[in-house]
Coordinates of N, CA and C in Angstrom, one line a residue:
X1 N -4.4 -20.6 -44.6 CA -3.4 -19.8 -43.9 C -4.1 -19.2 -42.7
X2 N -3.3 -19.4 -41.3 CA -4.4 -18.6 -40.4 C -3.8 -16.7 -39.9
X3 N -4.7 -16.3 -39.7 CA -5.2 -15.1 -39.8 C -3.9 -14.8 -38.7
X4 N -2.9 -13.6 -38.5 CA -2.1 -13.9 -37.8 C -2.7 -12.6 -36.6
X5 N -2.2 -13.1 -35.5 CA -2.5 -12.4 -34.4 C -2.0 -10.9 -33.9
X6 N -3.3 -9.7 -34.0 CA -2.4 -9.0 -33.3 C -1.5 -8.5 -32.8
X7 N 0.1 -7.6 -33.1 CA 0.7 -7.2 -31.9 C -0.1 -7.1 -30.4
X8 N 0.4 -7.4 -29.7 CA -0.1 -6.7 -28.1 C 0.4 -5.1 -27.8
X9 N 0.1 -4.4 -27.0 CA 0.9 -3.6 -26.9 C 2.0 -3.8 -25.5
X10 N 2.3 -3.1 -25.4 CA 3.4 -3.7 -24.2 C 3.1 -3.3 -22.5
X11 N 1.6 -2.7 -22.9 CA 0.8 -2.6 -21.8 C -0.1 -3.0 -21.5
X12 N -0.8 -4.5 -21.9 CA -1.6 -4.8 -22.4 C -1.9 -5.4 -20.2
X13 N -3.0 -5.7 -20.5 CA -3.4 -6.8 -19.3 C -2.7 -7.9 -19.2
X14 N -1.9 -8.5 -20.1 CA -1.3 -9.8 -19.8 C 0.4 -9.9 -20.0
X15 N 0.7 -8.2 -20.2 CA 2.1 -7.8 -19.6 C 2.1 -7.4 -18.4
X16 N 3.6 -8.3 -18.2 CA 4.1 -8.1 -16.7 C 4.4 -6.9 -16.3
X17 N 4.3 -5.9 -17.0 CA 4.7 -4.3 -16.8 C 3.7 -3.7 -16.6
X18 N 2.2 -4.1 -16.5 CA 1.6 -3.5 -16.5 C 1.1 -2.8 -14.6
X19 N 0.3 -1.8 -14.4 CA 0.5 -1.1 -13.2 C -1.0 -0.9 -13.0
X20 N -1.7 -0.8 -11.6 CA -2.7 -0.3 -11.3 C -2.4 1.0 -10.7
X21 N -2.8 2.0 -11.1 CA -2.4 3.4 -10.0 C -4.1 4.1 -9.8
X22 N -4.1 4.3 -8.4 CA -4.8 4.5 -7.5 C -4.5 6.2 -7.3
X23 N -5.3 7.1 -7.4 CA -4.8 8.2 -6.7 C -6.0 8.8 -5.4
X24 N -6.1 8.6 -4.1 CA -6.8 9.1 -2.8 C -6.3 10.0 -2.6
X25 N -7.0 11.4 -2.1 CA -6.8 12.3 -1.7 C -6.8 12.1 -0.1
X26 N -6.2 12.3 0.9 CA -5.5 11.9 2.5 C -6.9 12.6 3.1
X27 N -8.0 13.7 2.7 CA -9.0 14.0 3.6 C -9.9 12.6 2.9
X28 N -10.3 11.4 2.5 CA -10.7 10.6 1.8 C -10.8 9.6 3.2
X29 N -12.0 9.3 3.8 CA -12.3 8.5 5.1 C -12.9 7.0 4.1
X30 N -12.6 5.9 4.9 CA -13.0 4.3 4.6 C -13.7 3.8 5.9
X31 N -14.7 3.0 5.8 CA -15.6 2.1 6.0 C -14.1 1.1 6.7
X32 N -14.3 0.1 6.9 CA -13.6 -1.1 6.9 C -13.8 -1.7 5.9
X33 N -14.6 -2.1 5.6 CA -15.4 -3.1 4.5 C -14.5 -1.9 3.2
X34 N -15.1 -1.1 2.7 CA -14.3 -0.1 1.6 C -12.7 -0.1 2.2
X35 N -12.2 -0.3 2.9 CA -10.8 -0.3 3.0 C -10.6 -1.5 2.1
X36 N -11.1 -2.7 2.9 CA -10.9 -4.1 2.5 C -11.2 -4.1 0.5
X37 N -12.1 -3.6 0.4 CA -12.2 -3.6 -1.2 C -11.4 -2.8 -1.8
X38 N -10.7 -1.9 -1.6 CA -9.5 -0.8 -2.0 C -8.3 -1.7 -2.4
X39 N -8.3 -2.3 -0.9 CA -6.6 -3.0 -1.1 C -6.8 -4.4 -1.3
X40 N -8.0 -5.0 -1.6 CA -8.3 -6.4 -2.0 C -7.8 -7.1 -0.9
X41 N -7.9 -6.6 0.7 CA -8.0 -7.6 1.6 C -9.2 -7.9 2.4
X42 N -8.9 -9.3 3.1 CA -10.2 -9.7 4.0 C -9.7 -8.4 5.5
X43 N -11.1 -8.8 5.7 CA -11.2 -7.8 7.0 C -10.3 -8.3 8.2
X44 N -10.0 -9.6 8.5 CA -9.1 -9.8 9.4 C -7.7 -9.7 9.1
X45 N -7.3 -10.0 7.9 CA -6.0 -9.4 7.4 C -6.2 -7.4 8.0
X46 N -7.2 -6.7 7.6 CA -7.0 -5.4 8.0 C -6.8 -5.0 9.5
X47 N -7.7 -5.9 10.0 CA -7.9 -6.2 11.7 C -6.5 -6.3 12.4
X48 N -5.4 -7.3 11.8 CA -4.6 -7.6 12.0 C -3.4 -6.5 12.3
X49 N -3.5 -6.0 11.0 CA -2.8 -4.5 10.3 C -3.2 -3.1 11.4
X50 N -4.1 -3.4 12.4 CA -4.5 -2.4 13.2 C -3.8 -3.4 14.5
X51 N -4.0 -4.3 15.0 CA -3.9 -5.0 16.3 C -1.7 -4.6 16.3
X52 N -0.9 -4.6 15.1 CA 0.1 -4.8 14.9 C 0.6 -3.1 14.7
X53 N -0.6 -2.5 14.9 CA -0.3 -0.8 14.8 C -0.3 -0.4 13.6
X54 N 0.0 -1.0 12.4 CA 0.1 -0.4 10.8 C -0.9 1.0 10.4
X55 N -2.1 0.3 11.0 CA -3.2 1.0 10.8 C -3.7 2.0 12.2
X56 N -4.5 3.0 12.4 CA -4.7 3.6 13.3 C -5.9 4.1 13.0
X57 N -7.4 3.6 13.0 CA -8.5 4.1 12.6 C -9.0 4.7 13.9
X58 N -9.7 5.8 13.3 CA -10.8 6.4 14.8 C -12.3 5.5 14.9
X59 N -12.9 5.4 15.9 CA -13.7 4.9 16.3 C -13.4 3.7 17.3
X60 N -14.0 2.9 18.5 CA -13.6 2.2 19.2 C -13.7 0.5 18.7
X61 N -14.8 0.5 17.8 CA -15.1 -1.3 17.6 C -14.7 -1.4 15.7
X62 N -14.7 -2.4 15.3 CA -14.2 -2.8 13.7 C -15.8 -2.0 12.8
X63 N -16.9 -1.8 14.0 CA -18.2 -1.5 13.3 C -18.0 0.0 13.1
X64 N -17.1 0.9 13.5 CA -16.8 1.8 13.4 C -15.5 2.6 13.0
X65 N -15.1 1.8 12.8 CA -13.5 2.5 12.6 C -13.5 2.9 11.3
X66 N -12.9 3.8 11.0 CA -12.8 4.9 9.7 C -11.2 5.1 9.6
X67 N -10.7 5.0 8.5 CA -9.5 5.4 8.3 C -9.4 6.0 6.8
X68 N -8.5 6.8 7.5 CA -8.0 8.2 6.6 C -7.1 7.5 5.6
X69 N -7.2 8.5 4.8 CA -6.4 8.0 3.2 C -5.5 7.7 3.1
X70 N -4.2 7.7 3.7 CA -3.0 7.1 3.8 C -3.0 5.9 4.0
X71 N -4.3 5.6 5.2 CA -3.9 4.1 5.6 C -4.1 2.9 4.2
X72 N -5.3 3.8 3.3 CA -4.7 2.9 1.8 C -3.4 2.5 1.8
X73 N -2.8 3.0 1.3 CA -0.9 3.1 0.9 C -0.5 2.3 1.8
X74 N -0.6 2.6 3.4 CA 0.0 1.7 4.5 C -0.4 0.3 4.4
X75 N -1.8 0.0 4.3 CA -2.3 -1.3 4.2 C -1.6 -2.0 3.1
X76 N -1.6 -1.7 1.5 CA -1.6 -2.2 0.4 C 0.0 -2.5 0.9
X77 N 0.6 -1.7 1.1 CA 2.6 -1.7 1.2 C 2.7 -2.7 2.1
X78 N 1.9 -3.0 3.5 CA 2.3 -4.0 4.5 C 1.9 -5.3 3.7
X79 N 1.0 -5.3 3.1 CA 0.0 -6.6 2.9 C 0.8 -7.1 1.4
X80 N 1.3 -6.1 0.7 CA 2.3 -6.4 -0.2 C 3.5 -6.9 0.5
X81 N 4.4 -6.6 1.2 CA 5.1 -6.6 1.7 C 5.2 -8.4 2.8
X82 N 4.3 -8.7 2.7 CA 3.6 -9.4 4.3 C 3.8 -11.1 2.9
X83 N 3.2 -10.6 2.1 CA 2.4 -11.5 0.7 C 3.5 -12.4 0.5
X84 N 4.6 -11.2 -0.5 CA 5.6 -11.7 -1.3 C 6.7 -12.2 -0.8
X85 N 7.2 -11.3 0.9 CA 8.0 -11.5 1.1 C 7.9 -13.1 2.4
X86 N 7.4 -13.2 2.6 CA 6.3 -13.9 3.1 C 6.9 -13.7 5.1
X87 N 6.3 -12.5 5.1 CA 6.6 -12.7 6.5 C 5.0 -12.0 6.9
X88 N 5.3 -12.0 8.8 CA 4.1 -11.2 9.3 C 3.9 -10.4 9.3
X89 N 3.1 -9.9 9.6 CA 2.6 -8.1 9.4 C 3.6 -7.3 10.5
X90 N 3.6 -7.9 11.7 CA 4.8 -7.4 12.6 C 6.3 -6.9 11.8
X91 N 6.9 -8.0 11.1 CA 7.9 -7.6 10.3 C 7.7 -6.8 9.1
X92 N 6.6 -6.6 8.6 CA 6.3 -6.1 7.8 C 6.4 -4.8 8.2
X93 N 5.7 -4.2 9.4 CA 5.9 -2.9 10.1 C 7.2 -2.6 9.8
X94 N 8.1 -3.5 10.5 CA 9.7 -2.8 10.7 C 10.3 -2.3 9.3
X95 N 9.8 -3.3 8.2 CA 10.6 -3.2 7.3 C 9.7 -1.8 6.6
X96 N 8.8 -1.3 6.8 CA 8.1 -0.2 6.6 C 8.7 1.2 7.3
X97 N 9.2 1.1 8.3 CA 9.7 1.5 9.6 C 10.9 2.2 8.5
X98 N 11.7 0.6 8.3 CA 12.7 0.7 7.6 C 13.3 1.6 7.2
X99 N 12.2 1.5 5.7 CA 12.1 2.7 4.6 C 11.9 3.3 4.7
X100 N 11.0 4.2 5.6 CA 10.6 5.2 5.7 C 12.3 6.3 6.4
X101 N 12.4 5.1 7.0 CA 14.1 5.7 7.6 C 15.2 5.9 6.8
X102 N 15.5 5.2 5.5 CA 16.0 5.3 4.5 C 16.0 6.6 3.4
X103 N 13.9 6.6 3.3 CA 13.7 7.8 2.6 C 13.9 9.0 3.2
X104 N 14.2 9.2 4.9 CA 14.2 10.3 5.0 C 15.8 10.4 4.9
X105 N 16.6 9.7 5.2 CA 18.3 9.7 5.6 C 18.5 10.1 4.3
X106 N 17.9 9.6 2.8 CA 18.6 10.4 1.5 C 18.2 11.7 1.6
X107 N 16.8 11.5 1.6 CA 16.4 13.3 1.5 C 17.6 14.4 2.6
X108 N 17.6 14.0 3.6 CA 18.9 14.9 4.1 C 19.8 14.5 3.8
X109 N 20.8 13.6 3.3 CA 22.0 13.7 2.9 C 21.6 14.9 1.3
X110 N 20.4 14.2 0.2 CA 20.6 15.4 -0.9 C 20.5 16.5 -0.3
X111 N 19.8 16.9 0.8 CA 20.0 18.3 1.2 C 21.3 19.1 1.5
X112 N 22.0 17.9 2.3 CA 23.5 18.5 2.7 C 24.4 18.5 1.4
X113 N 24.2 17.7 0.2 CA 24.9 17.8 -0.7 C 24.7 19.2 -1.4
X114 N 23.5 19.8 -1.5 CA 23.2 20.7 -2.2 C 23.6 22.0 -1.4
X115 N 23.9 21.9 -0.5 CA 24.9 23.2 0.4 C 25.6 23.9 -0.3

Protein backbone atom coordinates (compact mmCIF):
# COMPACT_ATOMS: atom_id res chain seq x y z
CA UNK A 1 0.00 0.00 0.00
CA UNK A 2 1.70 3.34 -0.71
CA UNK A 3 2.44 5.72 1.87
CA UNK A 4 -0.24 8.53 1.16
CA UNK A 5 0.89 12.01 0.57
CA UNK A 6 0.84 14.86 2.72
CA UNK A 7 -1.96 17.53 2.81
CA UNK A 8 -0.38 20.74 1.20
CA UNK A 9 -1.19 23.69 2.92
CA UNK A 10 -2.98 26.13 0.84
CA UNK A 11 -0.03 28.33 0.87
CA UNK A 12 2.32 26.18 -0.14
CA UNK A 13 4.94 27.18 -3.12
CA UNK A 14 2.94 25.41 -5.68
CA UNK A 15 -0.41 27.24 -4.80
CA UNK A 16 -1.74 29.71 -7.03
CA UNK A 17 -2.52 31.88 -3.97
CA UNK A 18 0.52 32.07 -2.94
CA UNK A 19 2.15 35.97 -2.67
CA UNK A 20 5.66 37.44 -2.48
CA UNK A 21 5.44 40.71 -0.24
CA UNK A 22 8.27 43.00 -0.35
CA UNK A 23 8.30 45.75 2.16
CA UNK A 24 11.05 49.14 1.09
CA UNK A 25 11.11 51.82 3.08
CA UNK A 26 10.86 55.14 0.15
CA UNK A 27 14.37 56.68 1.91
CA UNK A 28 15.78 53.02 0.49
CA UNK A 29 18.22 54.21 -2.78
CA UNK A 30 19.04 51.25 -5.76
CA UNK A 31 22.06 50.70 -7.89
CA UNK A 32 20.56 49.85 -11.28
CA UNK A 33 21.82 46.46 -11.22
CA UNK A 34 19.91 46.05 -7.43
CA UNK A 35 16.89 47.64 -8.97
CA UNK A 36 17.07 44.99 -11.71
CA UNK A 37 17.48 42.07 -9.07
CA UNK A 38 14.49 43.51 -6.82
CA UNK A 39 11.96 43.45 -9.65
CA UNK A 40 13.60 40.49 -11.60
CA UNK A 41 14.21 42.61 -14.65
CA UNK A 42 17.09 42.97 -17.28
CA UNK A 43 18.66 46.35 -17.22
CA UNK A 44 17.25 47.41 -20.60
CA UNK A 45 13.78 46.50 -19.72
CA UNK A 46 14.61 49.21 -16.64
CA UNK A 47 16.39 51.53 -19.10
CA UNK A 48 13.34 51.47 -21.06
CA UNK A 49 11.08 52.21 -17.98
CA UNK A 50 13.23 55.46 -17.50
CA UNK A 51 13.48 56.48 -21.50
CA UNK A 52 9.34 56.13 -21.32
CA UNK A 53 9.44 58.35 -17.93
CA UNK A 54 8.04 55.44 -15.41
CA UNK A 55 11.21 55.78 -13.69
CA UNK A 56 13.06 59.08 -12.68
CA UNK A 57 16.56 58.22 -11.18
CA UNK A 58 19.16 60.88 -10.18
CA UNK A 59 22.42 60.77 -11.67
CA UNK A 60 23.11 61.54 -15.46
CA UNK A 61 24.41 57.96 -17.19
CA UNK A 62 22.78 54.15 -16.30
CA UNK A 63 26.49 53.98 -14.34
CA UNK A 64 25.00 56.25 -11.97
CA UNK A 65 21.51 56.52 -11.60
CA UNK A 66 19.99 55.74 -8.18
CA UNK A 67 16.42 55.40 -7.55
CA UNK A 68 14.40 55.89 -4.63
CA UNK A 69 12.14 53.34 -3.18
CA UNK A 70 9.04 53.81 -4.85
CA UNK A 71 10.47 53.30 -8.14
CA UNK A 72 10.43 49.43 -6.86
CA UNK A 73 6.52 49.47 -6.87
CA UNK A 74 6.61 51.64 -10.25
CA UNK A 75 8.89 49.28 -12.04
CA UNK A 76 7.39 45.84 -10.77
CA UNK A 77 3.54 47.42 -11.54
CA UNK A 78 4.69 48.64 -15.20
CA UNK A 79 6.74 45.47 -15.98
CA UNK A 80 3.75 43.50 -14.50
CA UNK A 81 1.46 45.35 -16.34
CA UNK A 82 3.73 45.57 -19.75
CA UNK A 83 4.18 41.26 -19.18
CA UNK A 84 0.65 40.04 -18.86
CA UNK A 85 -1.15 42.41 -20.47
CA UNK A 86 1.08 42.36 -23.23
CA UNK A 87 1.51 45.80 -24.13
CA UNK A 88 4.51 48.56 -24.06
CA UNK A 89 5.77 50.23 -21.38
CA UNK A 90 4.32 53.52 -23.01
CA UNK A 91 0.80 51.98 -22.42
CA UNK A 92 1.73 50.62 -19.49
CA UNK A 93 2.42 54.27 -18.12
CA UNK A 94 -1.09 55.40 -19.02
CA UNK A 95 -2.74 52.58 -17.67
CA UNK A 96 -0.71 53.38 -14.42
CA UNK A 97 -1.67 57.10 -15.01
CA UNK A 98 -4.96 55.50 -15.07
CA UNK A 99 -5.24 54.15 -11.67
CA UNK A 100 -3.66 56.24 -9.97
CA UNK A 101 -6.60 58.63 -11.31
CA UNK A 102 -9.12 56.20 -10.25
CA UNK A 103 -7.49 55.78 -6.76
CA UNK A 104 -7.58 59.23 -6.11
CA UNK A 105 -11.41 59.97 -7.75
CA UNK A 106 -12.72 57.19 -4.96
CA UNK A 107 -10.72 58.53 -2.19
CA UNK A 108 -12.70 61.92 -2.79
CA UNK A 109 -15.89 60.71 -3.65
CA UNK A 110 -15.49 58.48 0.15
CA UNK A 111 -14.56 61.76 1.38
CA UNK A 112 -17.72 63.60 0.10
CA UNK A 113 -19.76 60.69 1.12
CA UNK A 114 -18.63 60.97 4.63
CA UNK A 115 -19.84 64.79 4.88
Amino acid sequence: MPDPQPPQSPQSPQSPASYEILIVEEQVVFTLAELCRACGAEAGEVHALVVEGLLEPEGAAPDDWRFGGHSLRHARTALRLAHELDISFGAAGIVMDLLDEIGSLRARLARLENR
